[in-house]
XYZ file of C-alpha atoms in Angstrom:
497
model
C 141.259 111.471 98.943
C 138.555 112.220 101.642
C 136.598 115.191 101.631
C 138.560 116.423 98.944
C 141.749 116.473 101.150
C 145.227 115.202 100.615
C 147.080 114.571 103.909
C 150.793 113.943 103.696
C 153.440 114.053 106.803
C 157.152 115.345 107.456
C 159.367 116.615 109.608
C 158.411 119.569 111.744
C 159.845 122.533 109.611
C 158.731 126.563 109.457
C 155.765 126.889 106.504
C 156.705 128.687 103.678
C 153.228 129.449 102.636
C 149.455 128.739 102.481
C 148.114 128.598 105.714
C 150.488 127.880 108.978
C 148.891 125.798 112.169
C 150.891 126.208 115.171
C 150.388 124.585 118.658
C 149.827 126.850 122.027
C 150.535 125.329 125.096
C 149.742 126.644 128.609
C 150.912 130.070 129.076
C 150.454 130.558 125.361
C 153.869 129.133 125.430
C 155.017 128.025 121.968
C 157.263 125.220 120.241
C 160.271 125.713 118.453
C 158.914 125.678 115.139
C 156.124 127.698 116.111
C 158.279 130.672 117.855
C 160.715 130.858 114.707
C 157.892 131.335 112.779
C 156.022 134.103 114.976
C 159.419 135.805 115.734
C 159.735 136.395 111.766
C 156.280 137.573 111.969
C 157.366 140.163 114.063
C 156.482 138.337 117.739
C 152.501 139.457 116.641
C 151.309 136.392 118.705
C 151.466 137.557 122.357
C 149.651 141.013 120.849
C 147.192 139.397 119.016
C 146.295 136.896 122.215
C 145.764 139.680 124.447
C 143.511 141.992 121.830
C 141.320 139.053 121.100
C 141.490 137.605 124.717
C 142.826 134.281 123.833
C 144.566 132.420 126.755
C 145.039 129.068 124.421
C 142.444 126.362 126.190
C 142.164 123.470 124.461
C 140.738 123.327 120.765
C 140.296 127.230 121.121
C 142.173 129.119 117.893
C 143.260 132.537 117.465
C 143.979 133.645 113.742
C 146.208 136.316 111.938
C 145.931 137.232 108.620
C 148.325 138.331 105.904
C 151.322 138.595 108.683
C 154.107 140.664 107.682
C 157.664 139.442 107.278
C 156.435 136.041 105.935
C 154.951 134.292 102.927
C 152.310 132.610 104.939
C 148.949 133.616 104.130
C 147.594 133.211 107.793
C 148.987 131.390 111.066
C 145.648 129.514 112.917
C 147.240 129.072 116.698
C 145.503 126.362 118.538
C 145.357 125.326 121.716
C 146.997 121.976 122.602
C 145.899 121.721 126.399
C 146.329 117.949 128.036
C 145.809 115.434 124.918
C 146.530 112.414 125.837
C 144.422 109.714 123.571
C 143.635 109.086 120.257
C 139.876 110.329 120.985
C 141.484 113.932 122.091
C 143.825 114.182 119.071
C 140.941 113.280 116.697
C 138.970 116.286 118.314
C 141.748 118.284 118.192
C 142.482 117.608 114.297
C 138.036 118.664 114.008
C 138.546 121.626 115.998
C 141.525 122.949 113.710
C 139.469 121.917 110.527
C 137.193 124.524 111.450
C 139.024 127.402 111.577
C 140.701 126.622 107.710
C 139.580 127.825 105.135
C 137.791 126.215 102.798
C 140.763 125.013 100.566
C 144.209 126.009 99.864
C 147.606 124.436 101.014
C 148.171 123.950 104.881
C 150.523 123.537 106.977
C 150.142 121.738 110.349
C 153.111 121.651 112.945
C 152.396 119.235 115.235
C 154.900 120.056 118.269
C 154.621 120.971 122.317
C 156.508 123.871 124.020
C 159.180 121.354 124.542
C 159.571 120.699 120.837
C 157.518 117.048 121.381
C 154.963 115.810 119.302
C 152.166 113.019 119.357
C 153.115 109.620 118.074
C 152.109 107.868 114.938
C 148.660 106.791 115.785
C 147.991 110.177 117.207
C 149.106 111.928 114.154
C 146.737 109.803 112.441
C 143.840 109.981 114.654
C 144.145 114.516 114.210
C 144.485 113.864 110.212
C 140.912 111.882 110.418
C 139.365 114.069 112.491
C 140.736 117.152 110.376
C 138.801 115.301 107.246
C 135.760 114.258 109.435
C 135.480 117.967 110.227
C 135.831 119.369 106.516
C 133.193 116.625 105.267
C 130.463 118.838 103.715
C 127.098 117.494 101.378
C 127.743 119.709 98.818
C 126.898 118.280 95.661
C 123.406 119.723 94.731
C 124.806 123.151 95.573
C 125.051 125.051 92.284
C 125.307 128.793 93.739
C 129.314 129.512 94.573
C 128.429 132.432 96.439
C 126.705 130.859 99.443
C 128.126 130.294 103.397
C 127.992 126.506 102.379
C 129.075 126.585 98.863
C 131.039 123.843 97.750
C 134.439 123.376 98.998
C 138.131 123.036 96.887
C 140.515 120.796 97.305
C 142.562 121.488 100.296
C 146.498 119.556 100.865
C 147.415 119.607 104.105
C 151.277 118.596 105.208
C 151.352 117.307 108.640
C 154.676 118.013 110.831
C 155.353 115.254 112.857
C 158.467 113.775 114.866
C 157.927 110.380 112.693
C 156.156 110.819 109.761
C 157.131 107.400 109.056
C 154.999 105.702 111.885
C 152.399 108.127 111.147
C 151.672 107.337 107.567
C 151.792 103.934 108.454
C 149.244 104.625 111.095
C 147.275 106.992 108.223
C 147.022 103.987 105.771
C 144.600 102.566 108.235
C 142.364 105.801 109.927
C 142.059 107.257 106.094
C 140.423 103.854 105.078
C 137.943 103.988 108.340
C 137.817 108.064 106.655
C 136.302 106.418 103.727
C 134.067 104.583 105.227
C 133.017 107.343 107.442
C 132.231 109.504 103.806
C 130.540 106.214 102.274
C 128.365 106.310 105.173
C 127.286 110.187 105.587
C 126.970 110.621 101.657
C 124.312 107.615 101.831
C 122.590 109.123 104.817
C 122.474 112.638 102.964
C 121.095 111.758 99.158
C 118.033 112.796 98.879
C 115.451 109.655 98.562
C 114.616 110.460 95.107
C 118.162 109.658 93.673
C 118.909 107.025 96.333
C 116.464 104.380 95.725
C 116.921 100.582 96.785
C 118.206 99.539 93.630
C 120.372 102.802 93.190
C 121.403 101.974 96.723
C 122.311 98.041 95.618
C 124.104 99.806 93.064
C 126.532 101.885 94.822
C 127.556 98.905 96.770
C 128.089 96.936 94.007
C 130.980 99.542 92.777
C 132.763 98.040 96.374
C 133.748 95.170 94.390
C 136.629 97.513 93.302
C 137.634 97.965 96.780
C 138.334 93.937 97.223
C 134.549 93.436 98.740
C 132.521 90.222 97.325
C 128.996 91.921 96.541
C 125.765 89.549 96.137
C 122.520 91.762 95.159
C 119.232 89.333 95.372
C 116.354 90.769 93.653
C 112.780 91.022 94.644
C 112.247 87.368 92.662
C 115.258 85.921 94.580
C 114.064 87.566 97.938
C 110.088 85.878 97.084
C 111.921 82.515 96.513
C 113.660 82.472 99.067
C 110.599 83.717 101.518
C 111.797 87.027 103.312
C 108.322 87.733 103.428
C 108.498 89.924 106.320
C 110.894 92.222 104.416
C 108.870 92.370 101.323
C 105.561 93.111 103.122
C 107.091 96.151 104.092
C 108.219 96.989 100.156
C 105.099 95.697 98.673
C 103.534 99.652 98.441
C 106.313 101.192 96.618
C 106.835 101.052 93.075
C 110.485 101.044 93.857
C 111.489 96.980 94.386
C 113.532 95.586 97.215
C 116.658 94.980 97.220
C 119.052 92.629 99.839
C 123.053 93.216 99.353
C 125.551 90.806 100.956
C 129.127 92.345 101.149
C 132.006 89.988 102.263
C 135.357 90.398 103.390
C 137.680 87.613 103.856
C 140.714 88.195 105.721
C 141.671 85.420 108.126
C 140.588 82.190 106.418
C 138.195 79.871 107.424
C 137.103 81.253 110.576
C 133.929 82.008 110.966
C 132.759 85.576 110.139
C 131.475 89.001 112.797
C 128.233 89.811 110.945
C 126.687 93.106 110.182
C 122.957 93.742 110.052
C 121.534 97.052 108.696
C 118.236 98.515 108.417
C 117.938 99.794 104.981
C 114.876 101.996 104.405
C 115.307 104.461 101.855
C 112.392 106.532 102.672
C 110.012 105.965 105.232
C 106.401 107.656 105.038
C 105.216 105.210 107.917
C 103.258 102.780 105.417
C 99.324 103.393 105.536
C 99.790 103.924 108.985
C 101.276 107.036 107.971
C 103.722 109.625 109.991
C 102.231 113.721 110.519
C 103.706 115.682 107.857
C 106.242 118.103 109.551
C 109.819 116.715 110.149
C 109.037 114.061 107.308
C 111.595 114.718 104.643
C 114.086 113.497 107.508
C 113.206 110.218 107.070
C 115.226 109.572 103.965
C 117.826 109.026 106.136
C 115.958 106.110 107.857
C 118.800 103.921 106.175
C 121.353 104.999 108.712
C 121.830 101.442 109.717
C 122.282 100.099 106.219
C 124.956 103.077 105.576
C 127.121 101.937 108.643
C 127.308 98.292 107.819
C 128.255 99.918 103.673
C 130.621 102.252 105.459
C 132.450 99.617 108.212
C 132.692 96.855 105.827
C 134.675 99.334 102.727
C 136.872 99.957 105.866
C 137.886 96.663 106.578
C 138.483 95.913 102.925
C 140.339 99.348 102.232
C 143.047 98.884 105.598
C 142.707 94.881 104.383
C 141.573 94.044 108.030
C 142.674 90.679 109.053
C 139.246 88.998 109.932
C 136.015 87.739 108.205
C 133.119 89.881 108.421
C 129.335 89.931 106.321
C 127.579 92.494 105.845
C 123.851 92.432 104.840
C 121.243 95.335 104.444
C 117.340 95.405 103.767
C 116.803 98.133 101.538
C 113.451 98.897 100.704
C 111.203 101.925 100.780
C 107.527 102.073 102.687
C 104.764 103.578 101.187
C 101.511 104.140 101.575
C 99.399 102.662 98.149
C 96.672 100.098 97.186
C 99.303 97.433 97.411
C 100.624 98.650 100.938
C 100.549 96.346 103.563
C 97.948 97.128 106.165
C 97.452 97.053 109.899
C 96.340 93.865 111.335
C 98.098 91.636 108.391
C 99.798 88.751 109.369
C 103.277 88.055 107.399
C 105.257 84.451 107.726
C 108.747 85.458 108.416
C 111.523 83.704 106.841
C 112.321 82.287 110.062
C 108.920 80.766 109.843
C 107.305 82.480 112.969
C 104.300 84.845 112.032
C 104.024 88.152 112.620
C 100.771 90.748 113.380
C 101.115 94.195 111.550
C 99.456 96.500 113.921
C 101.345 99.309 112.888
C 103.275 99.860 109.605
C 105.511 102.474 110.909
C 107.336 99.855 112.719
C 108.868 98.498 109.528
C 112.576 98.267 110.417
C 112.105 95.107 112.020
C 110.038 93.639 110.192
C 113.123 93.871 107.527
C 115.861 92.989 110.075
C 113.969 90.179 111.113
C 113.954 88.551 107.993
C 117.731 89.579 107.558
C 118.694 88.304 110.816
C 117.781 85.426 109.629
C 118.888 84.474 106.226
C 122.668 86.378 107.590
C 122.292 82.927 110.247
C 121.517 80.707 107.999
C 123.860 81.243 105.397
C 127.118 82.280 107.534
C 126.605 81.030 111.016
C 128.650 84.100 112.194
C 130.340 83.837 115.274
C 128.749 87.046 116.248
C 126.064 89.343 114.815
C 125.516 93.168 115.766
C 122.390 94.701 113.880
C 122.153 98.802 113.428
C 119.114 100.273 112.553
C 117.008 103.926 113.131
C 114.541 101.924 114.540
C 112.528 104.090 117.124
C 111.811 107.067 118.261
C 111.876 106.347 121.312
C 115.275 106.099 122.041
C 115.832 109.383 121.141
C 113.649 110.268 124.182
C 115.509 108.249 126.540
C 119.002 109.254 125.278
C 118.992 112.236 123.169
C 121.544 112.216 120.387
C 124.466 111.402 122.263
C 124.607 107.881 123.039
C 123.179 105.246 120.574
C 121.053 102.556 122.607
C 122.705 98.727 122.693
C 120.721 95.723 123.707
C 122.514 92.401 123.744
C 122.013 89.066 124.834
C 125.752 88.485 125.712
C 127.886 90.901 128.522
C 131.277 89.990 126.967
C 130.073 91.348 123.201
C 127.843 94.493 124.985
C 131.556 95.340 127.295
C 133.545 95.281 123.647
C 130.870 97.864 122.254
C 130.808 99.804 124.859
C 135.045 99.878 125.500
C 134.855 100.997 121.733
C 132.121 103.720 122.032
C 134.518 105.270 124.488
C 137.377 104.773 122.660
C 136.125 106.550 119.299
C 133.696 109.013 120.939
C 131.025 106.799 119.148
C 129.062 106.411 122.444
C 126.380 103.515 123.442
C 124.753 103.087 126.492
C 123.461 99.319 127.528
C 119.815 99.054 127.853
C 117.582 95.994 129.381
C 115.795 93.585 128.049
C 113.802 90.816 130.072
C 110.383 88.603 130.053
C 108.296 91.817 130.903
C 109.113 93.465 128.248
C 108.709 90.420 125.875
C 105.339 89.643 126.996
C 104.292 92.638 125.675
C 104.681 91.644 121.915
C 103.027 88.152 122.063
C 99.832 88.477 119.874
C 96.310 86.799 120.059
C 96.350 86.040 116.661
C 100.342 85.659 115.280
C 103.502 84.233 117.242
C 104.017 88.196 117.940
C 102.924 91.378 116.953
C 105.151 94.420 115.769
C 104.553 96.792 118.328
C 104.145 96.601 122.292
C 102.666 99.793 123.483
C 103.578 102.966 124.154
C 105.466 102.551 126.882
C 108.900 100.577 126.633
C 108.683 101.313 122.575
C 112.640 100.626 121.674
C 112.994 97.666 124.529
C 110.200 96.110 122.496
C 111.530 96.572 119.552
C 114.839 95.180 120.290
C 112.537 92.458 122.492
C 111.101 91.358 118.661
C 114.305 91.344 116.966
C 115.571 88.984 119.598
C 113.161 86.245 118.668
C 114.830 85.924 115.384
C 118.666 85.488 117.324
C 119.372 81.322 117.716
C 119.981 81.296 121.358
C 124.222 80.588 120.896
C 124.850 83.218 118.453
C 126.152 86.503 120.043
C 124.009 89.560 119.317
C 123.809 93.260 119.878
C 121.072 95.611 119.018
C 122.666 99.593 118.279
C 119.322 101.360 117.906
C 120.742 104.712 116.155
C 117.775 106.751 115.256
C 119.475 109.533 117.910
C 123.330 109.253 116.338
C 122.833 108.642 112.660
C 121.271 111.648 111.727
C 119.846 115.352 112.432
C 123.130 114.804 114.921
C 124.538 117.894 116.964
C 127.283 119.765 115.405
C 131.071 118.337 116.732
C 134.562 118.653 116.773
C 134.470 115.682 114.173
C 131.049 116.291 111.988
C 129.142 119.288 110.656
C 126.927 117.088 108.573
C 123.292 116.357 109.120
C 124.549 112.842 108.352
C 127.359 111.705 110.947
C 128.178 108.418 110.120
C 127.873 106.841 113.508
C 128.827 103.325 113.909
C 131.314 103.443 110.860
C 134.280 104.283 113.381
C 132.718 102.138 116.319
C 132.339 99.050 114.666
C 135.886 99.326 112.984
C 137.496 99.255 116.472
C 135.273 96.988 117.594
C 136.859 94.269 115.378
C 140.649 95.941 115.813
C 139.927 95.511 119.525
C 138.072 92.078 119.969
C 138.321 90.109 116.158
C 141.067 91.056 114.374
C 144.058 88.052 113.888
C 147.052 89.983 115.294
């Protein structure tokens, strides 16, 4: 169950009770499902529609409550307009979540003027965005009485032409459904609760789920030198923690790696961030959630590929212990590395990560996701994550799947200006480049620690993976971006057939 919602298909039939979703198609014209039920509801629809103004665009709703001459509750109409791909469905299936209530038994009739309805995979794609939609962070709410109290448990009973195909097709989106949730309750927890080992811990309990989970402690991580990573945890009391999740589902081949920037809370180190806005940057682990979230979806739909997933957790704090600016750290990779600013910690732990993930699995590709700057927020708002890559095949995959799932990225350059501007007088490279350029640099540094034949993409998220707009498919400040990308990434590019 996602978001404490039970999805189950069938035929189209007329509801008998709860709440009734019906289709509107242009003209407000109706299916055949849909009229039976409105004509037993004493043909209120085309009265209601003109009172309230409704003409049925698409993902619009129009609402009657307690209608006579039936046992249904309330009928939700909503508008069907032109759907015509999984990405519109999925919107469609947010769009009705938010005129439910907030639990209760629905029914959903999926079904045209002509008595048609979407396929299997379409079915599937409006069930997940249905449970995307009714997500809410709920669990430290103790008053019942507010707007965002806690929700109940809500069963919806989807009406499709096959319900067959479509739970087939459901077995799959509800697993990428709990990764999305794995991802956005991460993101939400307040830092306090969610430390680095509490974090290890919670991915540990993926063993259940078929992953293979490897924690390495802070004594594991000093022997085996991810000094980089550990500079940035040496100021918290709170110790480090690295977690390797595996899946295993095509043999011997070599495995897509996951990279993801871990940092539990981030106060900006001794080079410390201005107060106001601060408390947001518990969910500087964004990165770390997706990989968590992406890799319980491969091993919940039992994906047919080999993937790793590793994430840096740590937290950065200002203390006597903190690392300062103008230190000079030995990376695992063995190149050294000039602090000038501790607030640019995220690399410092994917470099180290990059690394070790190379070493140990020689992936055949490796895509790294991290709320690393600020500055990409600036150039692309929080609509489009930014992706830097050093291959065009592996950046056109990403970005055929960002339009595919609505999880958008948008390619950005990287070059031998750009790198100049992190070499170092006294280090290989320093950790910042300036001002101007700040998340080209920073993807500029992570590529140093990428052997030159190993495919790589940077997804700079700091814009997607939190404080995101309201959607169709999320009304969390957590929105699990790259969960759903990265998922058909694999179906589209990795996966054995």
């Amino acid at each position: 169950m996602v978001a404490n919602t039970t999805i189950t298909f069938k035929k189209p039939a007329v509801p008998e009770k709860g709440t009734a979703v019906l289709l509107t198609g242009k003209e407000l014209a109706l299916g055949p499902v849909a009229s039976s039920l409105d004509e037993a509801a004493g043909s209120r629809f085309a009265v209601a529609a003109k009172i309230k103004g409704y003409k049925g665009a698409l993902r619009k709703t129009l609402e009657l409550v307690a209608p006579s001459g039936v046992d249904v509750e309330r009928i939700i109409f909503v508008g069907l307009g032109d759907v015509d791909s999984d990405i519109d469905w999925l919107r469609l299936g947010g769009a009705t979540a938010k005129a439910l209530p907030d639990e209760g038994e629905v029914t959903v009739v999926l079904q045209d003027a002509e008595g048609r309805g979407p396929n299997g995979e379409d079915a599937a794609a409006f069930a997940l965005g249905l449970v995307m939609r009714r997500y809410r962070f709920d669990r430290y709410k103790s008053r019942k009485d507010d707007e965002d109290s806690p929700r109940g448990p809500m069963t919806v009973t989807i009406g499709v032409d096959n319900p067959e195909a479509a739970e087939a097709a459901w077995k799959d989106a509800s697993a990428v459904a709990e990764g999305v949730e794995l991802a956005r309750n991460l993101v939400n927890e307040p830092a306090n609760i969610l430390g680095p080992v509490e974090f290890a811990d919670r991915l540990g309990e993926l063993k259940a789920k078929g992953l293979d989970v490897d924690v390495l402690d802070e004594k594991a991580l000093t022997d085996l030198k991810l000094n980089a990573l550990l500079g940035v945890a040496q100021g918290s009391v709170r110790p480090p923690r690295v977690v390797i999740l595996r899946w295993n589902g095509a043999g011997d081949e070599a495995p897509i790696a996951f990279v993801g920037k871990g940092v539990v809370f981030d106060t900006g180190g001794i080079s410390i961030k201005p107060a106001a806005g601060m408390e947001d940057m518990k969910g500087d682990m964004g990165g770390a959630a997706a990989v968590s979230g992406v890799m319980l979806a491969l091993a919940a739909r039992k994906a047919k590929v080999n993937a790793i997933g590793i994430v840096g957790i740590v937290e950065n704090m200002p203390d006597g212990n903190a690392q300062r600016p103008g230190d000079i750290v030995t990376s695992l990779s063995g190149q050294t590395i000039e602090v000038i600013n501790t607030d640019a910690e995220g690399r410092l732990v994917l470099a180290d990560i990059l690394t070790h993930v190379q070493n140990v699995a020689k992936p055949k590709a490796m895509i790294d996701l991290a709320t690393l700057t600020g500055a990409i927020i600036v150039a692309l708002g929080h609509h489009y994550a930014g992706l830097f890559s050093n291959d065009d095949a592996l950046a056109s995959a990403l970005l055929d799947a960002g339009q595919a799932t609505g999880e958008k990225v948008w390619r950005m350059p990287l070059g031998e200006e750009y790198d100049k501007l992190i070499d170092s007088k006294n280090a290989d490279m320093k950790n910042v480049g300036g001002r101007w350029g700040g998340s080209i640099t920073a993807a500029q540094f992570l590529k140093r620690f990428v052997e030159n034949d190993t495919p790589w993409a940077h997804l700079d998220v700091a814009g997607t993976a939190m404080g995101s707009p309201s959607s169709d498919t999320n009304d969390s400040w957590s929105s699990g971006f790259g969960v759903r990308l990265l998922d058909q990434l694999v179906k589209s590019s990795y996966e054995k057939a």
